[in-house]
C-alpha cells in the first residue's frame, strides 16, 4: 500500500500551492514553472507552496470524502462529462486544501520528473495571500535567470493570461505549455513563452524559451578550512536526496559540524525525508501517521552518524516532509532547530485512479513527530527563534555544540 504523501511547494490552495510527497515514491508534486516534481512549489521543476502570512497559523484542513469523490467521477463519466472536473468540484466543496485532482497526463509526468529533470524556464512560483503569483525561486543558469528574473518578482501573466487568483497548478501548466484539463503534457524544449512581470513599480515583459533542465535538490557548501562547518541546503526531497546527504555527512569534518538548511523547503518524497533522517540517527522512530484511523510509523535505518554536531535551519516556508524531518531530529534530541516557526503542513495524501483515468490525491490522515506533536495547522517552534540573521545565529549555536565556525 502506498505510503503517505507529506507534501511540497504547498500542495494546493484550491489546487494550487503545496508540495505533495508520496512515501512510496509515487510522486512529488509541486507547482513548477516548467516541471512538476514537487507540487507545492510552483517552479520550473518544482512546486511552490502557498505560504501563510508570517506568524499566522494555518487551520487544520478538512478531509474530502474519498467515496464521494470517486462516485462523482464515475457518474460524470457515465453521463459523458469530465470525471476529473466532477471530482475537483467535490474536493473544492469539502474545504480540503491539500487534496487535488490530476489528469492522467499530469500524474504520469509527475512520476517521470521525480529524478529532477524537466522542461521549463527554471523558476518556482507561489501564491501570496492576496492571490498574486510570485516567483519563489530561480534556477541558476536557466532561461528565467538569464532574463534577470529574481525571487520576489510578481508574475502578472503567462502568454497574456493573467495569473492573479489562478491556482498555482494552472499557472505552472501555462509555464510548462501544458493545456489545463487536458493531457497535461508539457511543451517541448525550445518553445516560447512570454511572461509579464512586476518588481516594485516596474513592469516589464520577458520572452523566454523553454529548455531541458535538471533541478539541484541538494547544494553542499564545504568549508574552506579543514575543520569548518558543512552547509547542506535541501530545496526539496526528490529521489536520491537521502543518499546525497549521507555522503555529505561522511565527508564532513566531525569538528566542524553541519548546518542542515531546510528554509523554503516545501516537501517532497517522505521516503527521502526518512532517508535523510537516517543519516543522523541510529534507527528509531521518525514519525507516526494515521491512514483512515489506522496508526502507522516511519523508522530510520540504523548506522547514521549520531556524533557530528547538527543545527537545522527552518522558516515559514519549511513544510511537509521538511517539517517531518525537522520534528524528528528535534524530538530525538539529535539537532537544535534555529529560525522561525514552520508552515504547518502535516497531512497525509494518497493517490487513487478515477473512472476517467485521472488521479485523485486525497488527504487520508495526519502525521505526528516522535513525541506526538501534531504539525498540521501549528507548524514547529524552533529551539532558537530568530528572524533576520538566522544563519549567523545558527553558526553561533553550532559552535556552542562543538562545531567550528
mmCIF file of C-alpha atoms in Angstrom:
data_model
loop_
_atom_site.group_PDB
_atom_site.id
_atom_site.type_symbol
_atom_site.label_atom_id
_atom_site.label_comp_id
_atom_site.label_asym_id
_atom_site.label_seq_id
_atom_site.Cartn_x
_atom_site.Cartn_y
_atom_site.Cartn_z
ATOM 1 C CA UNK A 1 0.000 0.000 0.000
ATOM 2 C CA UNK A 2 1.475 3.376 -0.877
ATOM 3 C CA UNK A 3 2.733 5.440 1.990
ATOM 4 C CA UNK A 4 1.807 8.959 2.961
ATOM 5 C CA UNK A 5 2.407 11.971 0.946
ATOM 6 C CA UNK A 6 3.585 14.653 3.287
ATOM 7 C CA UNK A 7 3.988 17.387 0.969
ATOM 8 C CA UNK A 8 5.810 20.001 -1.372
ATOM 9 C CA UNK A 9 5.843 23.581 -2.901
ATOM 10 C CA UNK A 10 2.269 23.983 -0.572
ATOM 11 C CA UNK A 11 0.367 21.216 -2.038
ATOM 12 C CA UNK A 12 -2.558 23.206 -3.206
ATOM 13 C CA UNK A 13 -4.659 26.109 -2.146
ATOM 14 C CA UNK A 14 -7.580 25.383 -4.400
ATOM 15 C CA UNK A 15 -5.471 23.050 -6.452
ATOM 16 C CA UNK A 16 -2.568 25.278 -6.297
ATOM 17 C CA UNK A 17 0.129 25.541 -3.751
ATOM 18 C CA UNK A 18 1.570 22.677 -1.882
ATOM 19 C CA UNK A 19 4.200 20.122 -2.194
ATOM 20 C CA UNK A 20 2.960 16.581 -2.318
ATOM 21 C CA UNK A 21 5.201 13.884 -1.038
ATOM 22 C CA UNK A 22 4.497 10.297 -1.615
ATOM 23 C CA UNK A 23 6.076 7.913 0.837
ATOM 24 C CA UNK A 24 6.151 5.014 -1.547
ATOM 25 C CA UNK A 25 7.832 7.097 -4.199
ATOM 26 C CA UNK A 26 4.625 7.585 -6.090
ATOM 27 C CA UNK A 27 5.324 11.213 -6.767
ATOM 28 C CA UNK A 28 6.386 14.523 -5.506
ATOM 29 C CA UNK A 29 4.096 17.218 -6.664
ATOM 30 C CA UNK A 30 4.502 20.867 -6.913
ATOM 31 C CA UNK A 31 3.681 23.791 -8.970
ATOM 32 C CA UNK A 32 6.687 24.403 -11.078
ATOM 33 C CA UNK A 33 7.238 26.731 -13.866
ATOM 34 C CA UNK A 34 8.308 24.086 -16.171
ATOM 35 C CA UNK A 35 8.090 20.916 -14.238
ATOM 36 C CA UNK A 36 6.093 19.003 -11.765
ATOM 37 C CA UNK A 37 8.406 17.408 -9.274
ATOM 38 C CA UNK A 38 7.001 18.854 -6.104
ATOM 39 C CA UNK A 39 3.514 20.077 -6.495
ATOM 40 C CA UNK A 40 3.513 22.558 -3.709
ATOM 41 C CA UNK A 41 6.161 24.726 -5.105
ATOM 42 C CA UNK A 42 5.446 26.197 -8.443
ATOM 43 C CA UNK A 43 8.788 26.139 -10.018
ATOM 44 C CA UNK A 44 10.467 25.279 -13.184
ATOM 45 C CA UNK A 45 10.829 21.888 -11.978
ATOM 46 C CA UNK A 46 9.335 22.215 -8.573
ATOM 47 C CA UNK A 47 6.015 23.149 -6.943
ATOM 48 C CA UNK A 48 5.599 26.255 -4.933
ATOM 49 C CA UNK A 49 3.886 26.410 -1.606
ATOM 50 C CA UNK A 50 1.198 28.812 -0.800
ATOM 51 C CA UNK A 51 2.655 30.376 2.280
ATOM 52 C CA UNK A 52 0.803 31.520 5.302
ATOM 53 C CA UNK A 53 1.280 35.074 6.414
ATOM 54 C CA UNK A 54 4.206 35.446 8.772
ATOM 55 C CA UNK A 55 3.239 34.207 12.202
ATOM 56 C CA UNK A 56 -0.232 33.155 11.085
ATOM 57 C CA UNK A 57 -1.435 29.664 11.857
ATOM 58 C CA UNK A 58 -2.805 27.519 9.103
ATOM 59 C CA UNK A 59 -6.054 25.892 10.227
ATOM 60 C CA UNK A 60 -6.194 22.112 10.065
ATOM 61 C CA UNK A 61 -7.651 21.112 6.739
ATOM 62 C CA UNK A 62 -10.918 19.348 6.211
ATOM 63 C CA UNK A 63 -10.738 15.935 4.583
ATOM 64 C CA UNK A 64 -12.519 15.221 1.322
ATOM 65 C CA UNK A 65 -14.664 12.080 1.285
ATOM 66 C CA UNK A 66 -12.915 9.588 -0.993
ATOM 67 C CA UNK A 67 -16.091 7.638 -1.753
ATOM 68 C CA UNK A 68 -17.900 10.843 -2.731
ATOM 69 C CA UNK A 69 -15.045 11.891 -4.998
ATOM 70 C CA UNK A 70 -14.887 8.530 -6.744
ATOM 71 C CA UNK A 71 -18.677 8.348 -7.074
ATOM 72 C CA UNK A 72 -18.870 11.834 -8.595
ATOM 73 C CA UNK A 73 -16.174 10.974 -11.130
ATOM 74 C CA UNK A 74 -17.843 7.711 -12.081
ATOM 75 C CA UNK A 75 -21.295 9.297 -12.523
ATOM 76 C CA UNK A 76 -19.835 12.118 -14.604
ATOM 77 C CA UNK A 77 -18.087 9.660 -16.930
ATOM 78 C CA UNK A 78 -21.351 7.709 -17.358
ATOM 79 C CA UNK A 79 -23.027 10.974 -18.378
ATOM 80 C CA UNK A 80 -20.270 11.740 -20.871
ATOM 81 C CA UNK A 81 -18.795 14.507 -18.717
ATOM 82 C CA UNK A 82 -15.391 15.093 -17.203
ATOM 83 C CA UNK A 83 -14.758 12.821 -14.247
ATOM 84 C CA UNK A 84 -11.781 14.906 -13.191
ATOM 85 C CA UNK A 85 -13.850 18.098 -13.104
ATOM 86 C CA UNK A 86 -16.633 16.442 -11.123
ATOM 87 C CA UNK A 87 -14.090 15.104 -8.626
ATOM 88 C CA UNK A 88 -12.438 18.511 -8.378
ATOM 89 C CA UNK A 89 -15.808 20.082 -7.585
ATOM 90 C CA UNK A 90 -16.336 17.666 -4.695
ATOM 91 C CA UNK A 91 -12.858 18.379 -3.340
ATOM 92 C CA UNK A 92 -13.426 22.117 -3.627
ATOM 93 C CA UNK A 93 -16.698 21.958 -1.685
ATOM 94 C CA UNK A 94 -15.089 19.836 1.039
ATOM 95 C CA UNK A 95 -12.669 22.581 2.011
ATOM 96 C CA UNK A 96 -9.763 20.105 1.878
ATOM 97 C CA UNK A 97 -6.978 22.450 0.837
ATOM 98 C CA UNK A 98 -4.374 19.727 0.329
ATOM 99 C CA UNK A 99 -6.279 17.260 -1.831
ATOM 100 C CA UNK A 100 -6.238 17.729 -5.576
ATOM 101 C CA UNK A 101 -7.087 16.094 -8.875
ATOM 102 C CA UNK A 102 -4.587 15.423 -11.675
ATOM 103 C CA UNK A 103 -5.183 14.444 -15.243
ATOM 104 C CA UNK A 104 -3.637 11.132 -16.224
ATOM 105 C CA UNK A 105 -1.002 13.028 -18.197
ATOM 106 C CA UNK A 106 -0.083 15.264 -15.269
ATOM 107 C CA UNK A 107 0.273 12.335 -12.926
ATOM 108 C CA UNK A 108 2.429 10.419 -15.381
ATOM 109 C CA UNK A 109 4.560 13.498 -15.887
ATOM 110 C CA UNK A 110 4.960 13.940 -12.118
ATOM 111 C CA UNK A 111 6.261 10.418 -11.811
ATOM 112 C CA UNK A 112 8.653 10.919 -14.709
ATOM 113 C CA UNK A 113 10.041 14.081 -13.108
ATOM 114 C CA UNK A 114 10.978 12.502 -9.793
ATOM 115 C CA UNK A 115 14.597 12.364 -10.890
ATOM 116 C CA UNK A 116 14.684 16.161 -11.116
ATOM 117 C CA UNK A 117 14.710 16.515 -14.902
ATOM 118 C CA UNK A 118 12.132 18.688 -16.640
ATOM 119 C CA UNK A 119 11.395 21.073 -19.485
ATOM 120 C CA UNK A 120 10.712 24.619 -18.340
ATOM 121 C CA UNK A 121 12.117 28.072 -17.778
ATOM 122 C CA UNK A 122 13.759 27.495 -14.407
ATOM 123 C CA UNK A 123 11.584 29.258 -11.877
ATOM 124 C CA UNK A 124 9.326 28.337 -8.987
ATOM 125 C CA UNK A 125 6.176 30.247 -8.092
ATOM 126 C CA UNK A 126 3.933 30.525 -5.072
ATOM 127 C CA UNK A 127 0.610 32.181 -4.354
ATOM 128 C CA UNK A 128 0.567 35.122 -1.958
ATOM 129 C CA UNK A 129 -2.347 35.523 0.493
ATOM 130 C CA UNK A 130 -3.930 38.170 -1.770
ATOM 131 C CA UNK A 131 -3.942 35.820 -4.758
ATOM 132 C CA UNK A 132 -0.889 37.232 -6.511
ATOM 133 C CA UNK A 133 1.552 34.777 -8.045
ATOM 134 C CA UNK A 134 5.153 35.447 -7.034
ATOM 135 C CA UNK A 135 8.460 33.953 -8.045
ATOM 136 C CA UNK A 136 9.776 31.996 -5.059
ATOM 137 C CA UNK A 137 12.993 30.667 -6.557
ATOM 138 C CA UNK A 138 15.012 30.904 -9.768
ATOM 139 C CA UNK A 139 17.277 28.144 -11.023
ATOM 140 C CA UNK A 140 20.806 29.417 -11.704
ATOM 141 C CA UNK A 141 21.697 29.272 -15.373
ATOM 142 C CA UNK A 142 18.140 28.692 -16.562
ATOM 143 C CA UNK A 143 16.178 30.871 -19.019
ATOM 144 C CA UNK A 144 14.500 32.855 -16.224
ATOM 145 C CA UNK A 145 17.810 33.592 -14.511
ATOM 146 C CA UNK A 146 19.412 34.695 -17.779
ATOM 147 C CA UNK A 147 16.467 37.049 -18.328
ATOM 148 C CA UNK A 148 17.118 38.729 -14.967
ATOM 149 C CA UNK A 149 14.024 37.376 -13.200
ATOM 150 C CA UNK A 150 14.510 37.143 -9.437
ATOM 151 C CA UNK A 151 12.774 35.691 -6.393
ATOM 152 C CA UNK A 152 10.085 38.087 -5.178
ATOM 153 C CA UNK A 153 9.118 39.286 -8.649
ATOM 154 C CA UNK A 154 5.400 39.212 -9.322
ATOM 155 C CA UNK A 155 4.266 37.041 -12.237
ATOM 156 C CA UNK A 156 1.361 39.036 -13.653
ATOM 157 C CA UNK A 157 0.594 36.934 -16.735
ATOM 158 C CA UNK A 158 1.771 33.995 -18.828
ATOM 159 C CA UNK A 159 1.284 34.357 -22.583
ATOM 160 C CA UNK A 160 -1.193 37.152 -21.920
ATOM 161 C CA UNK A 161 -3.328 35.211 -19.435
ATOM 162 C CA UNK A 162 -3.491 36.913 -16.014
ATOM 163 C CA UNK A 163 -2.111 34.884 -13.119
ATOM 164 C CA UNK A 164 -3.642 36.606 -10.117
ATOM 165 C CA UNK A 165 -6.204 34.396 -8.396
ATOM 166 C CA UNK A 166 -5.443 31.417 -10.625
ATOM 167 C CA UNK A 167 -4.473 28.128 -8.965
ATOM 168 C CA UNK A 168 -0.715 27.686 -8.831
ATOM 169 C CA UNK A 169 -1.067 24.403 -10.698
ATOM 170 C CA UNK A 170 -2.776 26.245 -13.536
ATOM 171 C CA UNK A 171 -0.035 28.869 -13.720
ATOM 172 C CA UNK A 172 2.587 26.142 -13.715
ATOM 173 C CA UNK A 173 0.778 24.337 -16.527
ATOM 174 C CA UNK A 174 0.896 27.542 -18.595
ATOM 175 C CA UNK A 175 4.581 27.944 -17.884
ATOM 176 C CA UNK A 176 5.157 24.394 -18.986
ATOM 177 C CA UNK A 177 2.982 24.878 -22.042
ATOM 178 C CA UNK A 178 0.523 22.182 -20.953
ATOM 179 C CA UNK A 179 -3.195 22.600 -21.504
ATOM 180 C CA UNK A 180 -5.030 22.519 -18.188
ATOM 181 C CA UNK A 181 -7.703 19.883 -18.006
ATOM 182 C CA UNK A 182 -6.156 18.055 -20.936
ATOM 183 C CA UNK A 183 -3.316 15.605 -21.235
ATOM 184 C CA UNK A 184 -1.119 17.730 -19.005
ATOM 185 C CA UNK A 185 1.937 17.031 -21.152
ATOM 186 C CA UNK A 186 4.437 19.917 -21.212
ATOM 187 C CA UNK A 187 5.586 21.707 -24.330
ATOM 188 C CA UNK A 188 8.842 20.668 -25.977
ATOM 189 C CA UNK A 189 12.200 22.283 -25.307
ATOM 190 C CA UNK A 190 12.690 25.370 -27.467
ATOM 191 C CA UNK A 191 9.064 26.512 -27.425
ATOM 192 C CA UNK A 192 8.494 30.193 -26.498
ATOM 193 C CA UNK A 193 6.611 31.653 -23.560
ATOM 194 C CA UNK A 194 6.059 35.310 -22.653
ATOM 195 C CA UNK A 195 5.922 36.423 -19.043
ATOM 196 C CA UNK A 196 4.550 39.712 -17.734
ATOM 197 C CA UNK A 197 6.345 40.641 -14.524
ATOM 198 C CA UNK A 198 6.493 43.342 -11.885
ATOM 199 C CA UNK A 199 9.168 44.357 -9.390
ATOM 200 C CA UNK A 200 8.072 47.225 -7.193
ATOM 201 C CA UNK A 201 6.629 49.805 -9.580
ATOM 202 C CA UNK A 202 8.499 48.485 -12.602
ATOM 203 C CA UNK A 203 6.556 46.365 -15.070
ATOM 204 C CA UNK A 204 8.055 44.528 -17.998
ATOM 205 C CA UNK A 205 7.660 41.534 -20.312
ATOM 206 C CA UNK A 206 10.205 38.817 -20.977
ATOM 207 C CA UNK A 207 10.185 36.396 -23.875
ATOM 208 C CA UNK A 208 11.766 33.074 -22.872
ATOM 209 C CA UNK A 209 12.298 29.706 -24.492
ATOM 210 C CA UNK A 210 11.738 26.547 -22.518
ATOM 211 C CA UNK A 211 14.697 24.231 -22.199
ATOM 212 C CA UNK A 212 15.561 20.906 -20.631
ATOM 213 C CA UNK A 213 16.816 21.472 -17.110
ATOM 214 C CA UNK A 214 17.820 19.436 -14.105
ATOM 215 C CA UNK A 215 16.963 20.609 -10.624
ATOM 216 C CA UNK A 216 19.503 20.501 -7.855
ATOM 217 C CA UNK A 217 17.617 19.493 -4.754
ATOM 218 C CA UNK A 218 20.724 19.434 -2.609
ATOM 219 C CA UNK A 219 23.513 22.016 -2.571
ATOM 220 C CA UNK A 220 26.549 21.332 -0.386
ATOM 221 C CA UNK A 221 28.914 24.096 0.716
ATOM 222 C CA UNK A 222 32.061 22.698 2.225
ATOM 223 C CA UNK A 223 34.324 24.840 4.419
ATOM 224 C CA UNK A 224 37.460 26.445 3.011
ATOM 225 C CA UNK A 225 39.412 25.221 6.019
ATOM 226 C CA UNK A 226 39.797 21.681 7.276
ATOM 227 C CA UNK A 227 37.508 21.980 10.274
ATOM 228 C CA UNK A 228 34.756 24.418 9.376
ATOM 229 C CA UNK A 229 31.049 23.525 9.244
ATOM 230 C CA UNK A 230 29.492 21.909 6.182
ATOM 231 C CA UNK A 231 26.276 23.552 4.987
ATOM 232 C CA UNK A 232 23.713 21.329 3.266
ATOM 233 C CA UNK A 233 20.798 23.146 1.627
ATOM 234 C CA UNK A 234 17.847 20.926 0.667
ATOM 235 C CA UNK A 235 15.296 22.639 -1.570
ATOM 236 C CA UNK A 236 13.013 19.597 -1.828
ATOM 237 C CA UNK A 237 13.125 15.864 -1.210
ATOM 238 C CA UNK A 238 13.491 14.221 -4.597
ATOM 239 C CA UNK A 239 14.874 10.823 -5.496
ATOM 240 C CA UNK A 240 18.306 10.252 -4.050
ATOM 241 C CA UNK A 241 18.271 13.175 -1.603
ATOM 242 C CA UNK A 242 18.902 10.934 1.398
ATOM 243 C CA UNK A 243 21.899 9.270 -0.246
ATOM 244 C CA UNK A 244 23.425 12.650 -1.146
ATOM 245 C CA UNK A 245 23.046 13.870 2.430
ATOM 246 C CA UNK A 246 24.529 10.677 3.815
ATOM 247 C CA UNK A 247 27.605 11.128 1.598
ATOM 248 C CA UNK A 248 27.901 14.738 2.720
ATOM 249 C CA UNK A 249 27.819 13.634 6.365
ATOM 250 C CA UNK A 250 30.565 11.079 5.739
ATOM 251 C CA UNK A 251 32.779 13.760 4.168
ATOM 252 C CA UNK A 252 32.035 16.489 6.706
ATOM 253 C CA UNK A 253 34.505 17.464 9.392
ATOM 254 C CA UNK A 254 33.451 15.935 12.727
ATOM 255 C CA UNK A 255 34.838 19.050 14.407
ATOM 256 C CA UNK A 256 33.143 21.488 12.061
ATOM 257 C CA UNK A 257 29.668 20.037 12.317
ATOM 258 C CA UNK A 258 26.813 20.556 9.883
ATOM 259 C CA UNK A 259 24.140 23.144 9.094
ATOM 260 C CA UNK A 260 21.091 21.485 7.534
ATOM 261 C CA UNK A 261 19.233 24.311 5.793
ATOM 262 C CA UNK A 262 15.546 23.491 5.229
ATOM 263 C CA UNK A 263 14.338 27.067 4.784
ATOM 264 C CA UNK A 264 11.872 27.304 1.923
ATOM 265 C CA UNK A 265 11.763 23.511 1.575
ATOM 266 C CA UNK A 266 8.227 22.688 0.546
ATOM 267 C CA UNK A 267 8.488 18.942 0.932
ATOM 268 C CA UNK A 268 8.867 16.070 -1.481
ATOM 269 C CA UNK A 269 9.147 12.328 -1.065
ATOM 270 C CA UNK A 270 8.597 11.226 2.501
ATOM 271 C CA UNK A 271 10.820 8.221 1.890
ATOM 272 C CA UNK A 272 13.682 10.594 1.153
ATOM 273 C CA UNK A 273 12.985 12.677 4.265
ATOM 274 C CA UNK A 274 13.205 9.477 6.308
ATOM 275 C CA UNK A 275 16.396 8.505 4.482
ATOM 276 C CA UNK A 276 17.843 11.917 5.348
ATOM 277 C CA UNK A 277 16.905 11.437 8.998
ATOM 278 C CA UNK A 278 18.685 8.084 8.836
ATOM 279 C CA UNK A 279 21.939 9.873 8.018
ATOM 280 C CA UNK A 280 21.893 11.341 11.548
ATOM 281 C CA UNK A 281 20.129 8.648 13.587
ATOM 282 C CA UNK A 282 20.925 5.098 14.557
ATOM 283 C CA UNK A 283 17.465 3.727 13.896
ATOM 284 C CA UNK A 284 14.386 4.623 15.904
ATOM 285 C CA UNK A 285 11.143 6.465 15.303
ATOM 286 C CA UNK A 286 10.940 9.319 12.783
ATOM 287 C CA UNK A 287 7.183 9.912 12.730
ATOM 288 C CA UNK A 288 3.804 8.288 13.197
ATOM 289 C CA UNK A 289 0.833 8.801 10.909
ATOM 290 C CA UNK A 290 -2.730 7.636 10.576
ATOM 291 C CA UNK A 291 -4.499 6.393 7.474
ATOM 292 C CA UNK A 292 -8.261 6.400 7.972
ATOM 293 C CA UNK A 293 -7.808 5.662 11.657
ATOM 294 C CA UNK A 294 -5.086 3.024 11.257
ATOM 295 C CA UNK A 295 -1.876 4.040 13.051
ATOM 296 C CA UNK A 296 1.467 3.519 11.330
ATOM 297 C CA UNK A 297 5.064 4.513 11.926
ATOM 298 C CA UNK A 298 8.184 5.507 9.999
ATOM 299 C CA UNK A 299 11.582 4.406 11.258
ATOM 300 C CA UNK A 300 15.134 5.481 10.482
ATOM 301 C CA UNK A 301 17.674 2.952 9.298
ATOM 302 C CA UNK A 302 20.476 2.088 11.665
ATOM 303 C CA UNK A 303 24.041 3.283 11.193
ATOM 304 C CA UNK A 304 23.642 7.047 10.926
ATOM 305 C CA UNK A 305 26.182 9.493 12.321
ATOM 306 C CA UNK A 306 24.933 10.362 15.797
ATOM 307 C CA UNK A 307 28.003 12.341 16.833
ATOM 308 C CA UNK A 308 28.517 15.168 14.353
ATOM 309 C CA UNK A 309 27.172 18.487 15.751
ATOM 310 C CA UNK A 310 23.990 19.401 13.881
ATOM 311 C CA UNK A 311 21.834 22.530 13.573
ATOM 312 C CA UNK A 312 18.703 22.673 11.400
ATOM 313 C CA UNK A 313 17.578 25.979 9.854
ATOM 314 C CA UNK A 314 13.822 26.458 9.251
ATOM 315 C CA UNK A 315 11.357 29.217 8.393
ATOM 316 C CA UNK A 316 7.728 29.788 7.389
ATOM 317 C CA UNK A 317 8.413 28.136 4.038
ATOM 318 C CA UNK A 318 9.556 24.870 5.648
ATOM 319 C CA UNK A 319 6.716 22.434 5.194
ATOM 320 C CA UNK A 320 5.504 18.885 4.913
ATOM 321 C CA UNK A 321 8.348 16.341 4.655
ATOM 322 C CA UNK A 322 10.784 19.048 5.757
ATOM 323 C CA UNK A 323 8.724 19.531 8.913
ATOM 324 C CA UNK A 324 8.618 15.782 9.440
ATOM 325 C CA UNK A 325 12.433 15.681 9.293
ATOM 326 C CA UNK A 326 12.923 18.764 11.485
ATOM 327 C CA UNK A 327 10.489 17.480 14.086
ATOM 328 C CA UNK A 328 12.160 14.078 14.227
ATOM 329 C CA UNK A 329 15.654 15.492 14.726
ATOM 330 C CA UNK A 330 14.348 17.968 17.305
ATOM 331 C CA UNK A 331 12.296 15.449 19.295
ATOM 332 C CA UNK A 332 15.045 12.871 19.243
ATOM 333 C CA UNK A 333 17.500 15.420 20.674
ATOM 334 C CA UNK A 334 19.702 14.994 17.630
ATOM 335 C CA UNK A 335 19.732 18.617 16.481
ATOM 336 C CA UNK A 336 18.913 22.132 17.606
ATOM 337 C CA UNK A 337 16.428 23.888 15.336
ATOM 338 C CA UNK A 338 17.013 27.573 14.583
ATOM 339 C CA UNK A 339 14.835 30.060 12.690
ATOM 340 C CA UNK A 340 11.120 30.858 12.658
ATOM 341 C CA UNK A 341 8.002 28.724 13.027
ATOM 342 C CA UNK A 342 7.417 26.359 10.128
ATOM 343 C CA UNK A 343 4.439 26.300 7.767
ATOM 344 C CA UNK A 344 2.297 23.620 9.434
ATOM 345 C CA UNK A 345 1.503 21.095 6.716
ATOM 346 C CA UNK A 346 1.266 17.729 8.415
ATOM 347 C CA UNK A 347 -1.469 15.975 6.487
ATOM 348 C CA UNK A 348 -1.051 12.732 4.557
ATOM 349 C CA UNK A 349 -2.231 12.306 0.965
ATOM 350 C CA UNK A 350 -2.577 9.122 -1.068
ATOM 351 C CA UNK A 351 -3.458 8.709 -4.750
ATOM 352 C CA UNK A 352 -6.237 6.713 -6.369
ATOM 353 C CA UNK A 353 -7.222 6.383 -10.015
ATOM 354 C CA UNK A 354 -10.655 7.668 -11.031
ATOM 355 C CA UNK A 355 -13.055 6.361 -13.665
ATOM 356 C CA UNK A 356 -11.657 8.511 -16.484
ATOM 357 C CA UNK A 357 -8.008 7.746 -15.687
ATOM 358 C CA UNK A 358 -7.400 10.943 -13.758
ATOM 359 C CA UNK A 359 -5.851 10.678 -10.296
ATOM 360 C CA UNK A 360 -7.258 11.955 -7.009
ATOM 361 C CA UNK A 361 -4.649 12.706 -4.381
ATOM 362 C CA UNK A 362 -6.757 12.897 -1.243
ATOM 363 C CA UNK A 363 -6.000 13.587 2.400
ATOM 364 C CA UNK A 364 -6.307 10.430 4.481
ATOM 365 C CA UNK A 365 -4.811 11.473 7.800
ATOM 366 C CA UNK A 366 -2.065 13.371 9.634
ATOM 367 C CA UNK A 367 1.407 12.633 10.897
ATOM 368 C CA UNK A 368 2.975 13.397 14.264
ATOM 369 C CA UNK A 369 6.527 13.829 15.442
ATOM 370 C CA UNK A 370 8.159 11.164 17.676
ATOM 371 C CA UNK A 371 6.973 12.986 20.816
ATOM 372 C CA UNK A 372 3.393 13.051 19.497
ATOM 373 C CA UNK A 373 3.265 16.673 18.336
ATOM 374 C CA UNK A 374 0.707 17.445 15.641
ATOM 375 C CA UNK A 375 2.300 19.579 12.912
ATOM 376 C CA UNK A 376 -0.752 20.312 10.789
ATOM 377 C CA UNK A 377 -2.022 23.836 11.325
ATOM 378 C CA UNK A 378 0.566 24.610 14.010
ATOM 379 C CA UNK A 379 3.976 24.079 12.494
ATOM 380 C CA UNK A 380 7.102 23.560 14.571
ATOM 381 C CA UNK A 381 8.585 26.070 17.001
ATOM 382 C CA UNK A 382 12.395 26.289 16.753
ATOM 383 C CA UNK A 383 14.612 25.813 19.794
ATOM 384 C CA UNK A 384 16.111 29.210 18.968
ATOM 385 C CA UNK A 385 13.659 31.632 17.346
ATOM 386 C CA UNK A 386 15.226 34.297 15.152
ATOM 387 C CA UNK A 387 14.154 36.234 12.068
ATOM 388 C CA UNK A 388 16.860 38.068 10.177
ATOM 389 C CA UNK A 389 20.361 36.787 10.618
ATOM 390 C CA UNK A 390 19.162 33.229 11.176
ATOM 391 C CA UNK A 391 22.142 31.589 9.523
ATOM 392 C CA UNK A 392 24.622 33.665 11.518
ATOM 393 C CA UNK A 393 22.826 32.679 14.713
ATOM 394 C CA UNK A 394 22.756 29.052 13.592
ATOM 395 C CA UNK A 395 26.514 29.072 13.140
ATOM 396 C CA UNK A 396 26.913 30.508 16.628
ATOM 397 C CA UNK A 397 24.668 27.771 18.030
ATOM 398 C CA UNK A 398 26.631 25.148 16.097
ATOM 399 C CA UNK A 399 29.842 26.481 17.585
ATOM 400 C CA UNK A 400 28.350 26.051 21.018
ATOM 401 C CA UNK A 401 27.612 22.410 20.183
ATOM 402 C CA UNK A 402 31.270 21.859 19.386
ATOM 403 C CA UNK A 403 31.151 22.612 15.665
ATOM 404 C CA UNK A 404 33.590 25.053 14.074
ATOM 405 C CA UNK A 405 32.588 28.429 12.702
#
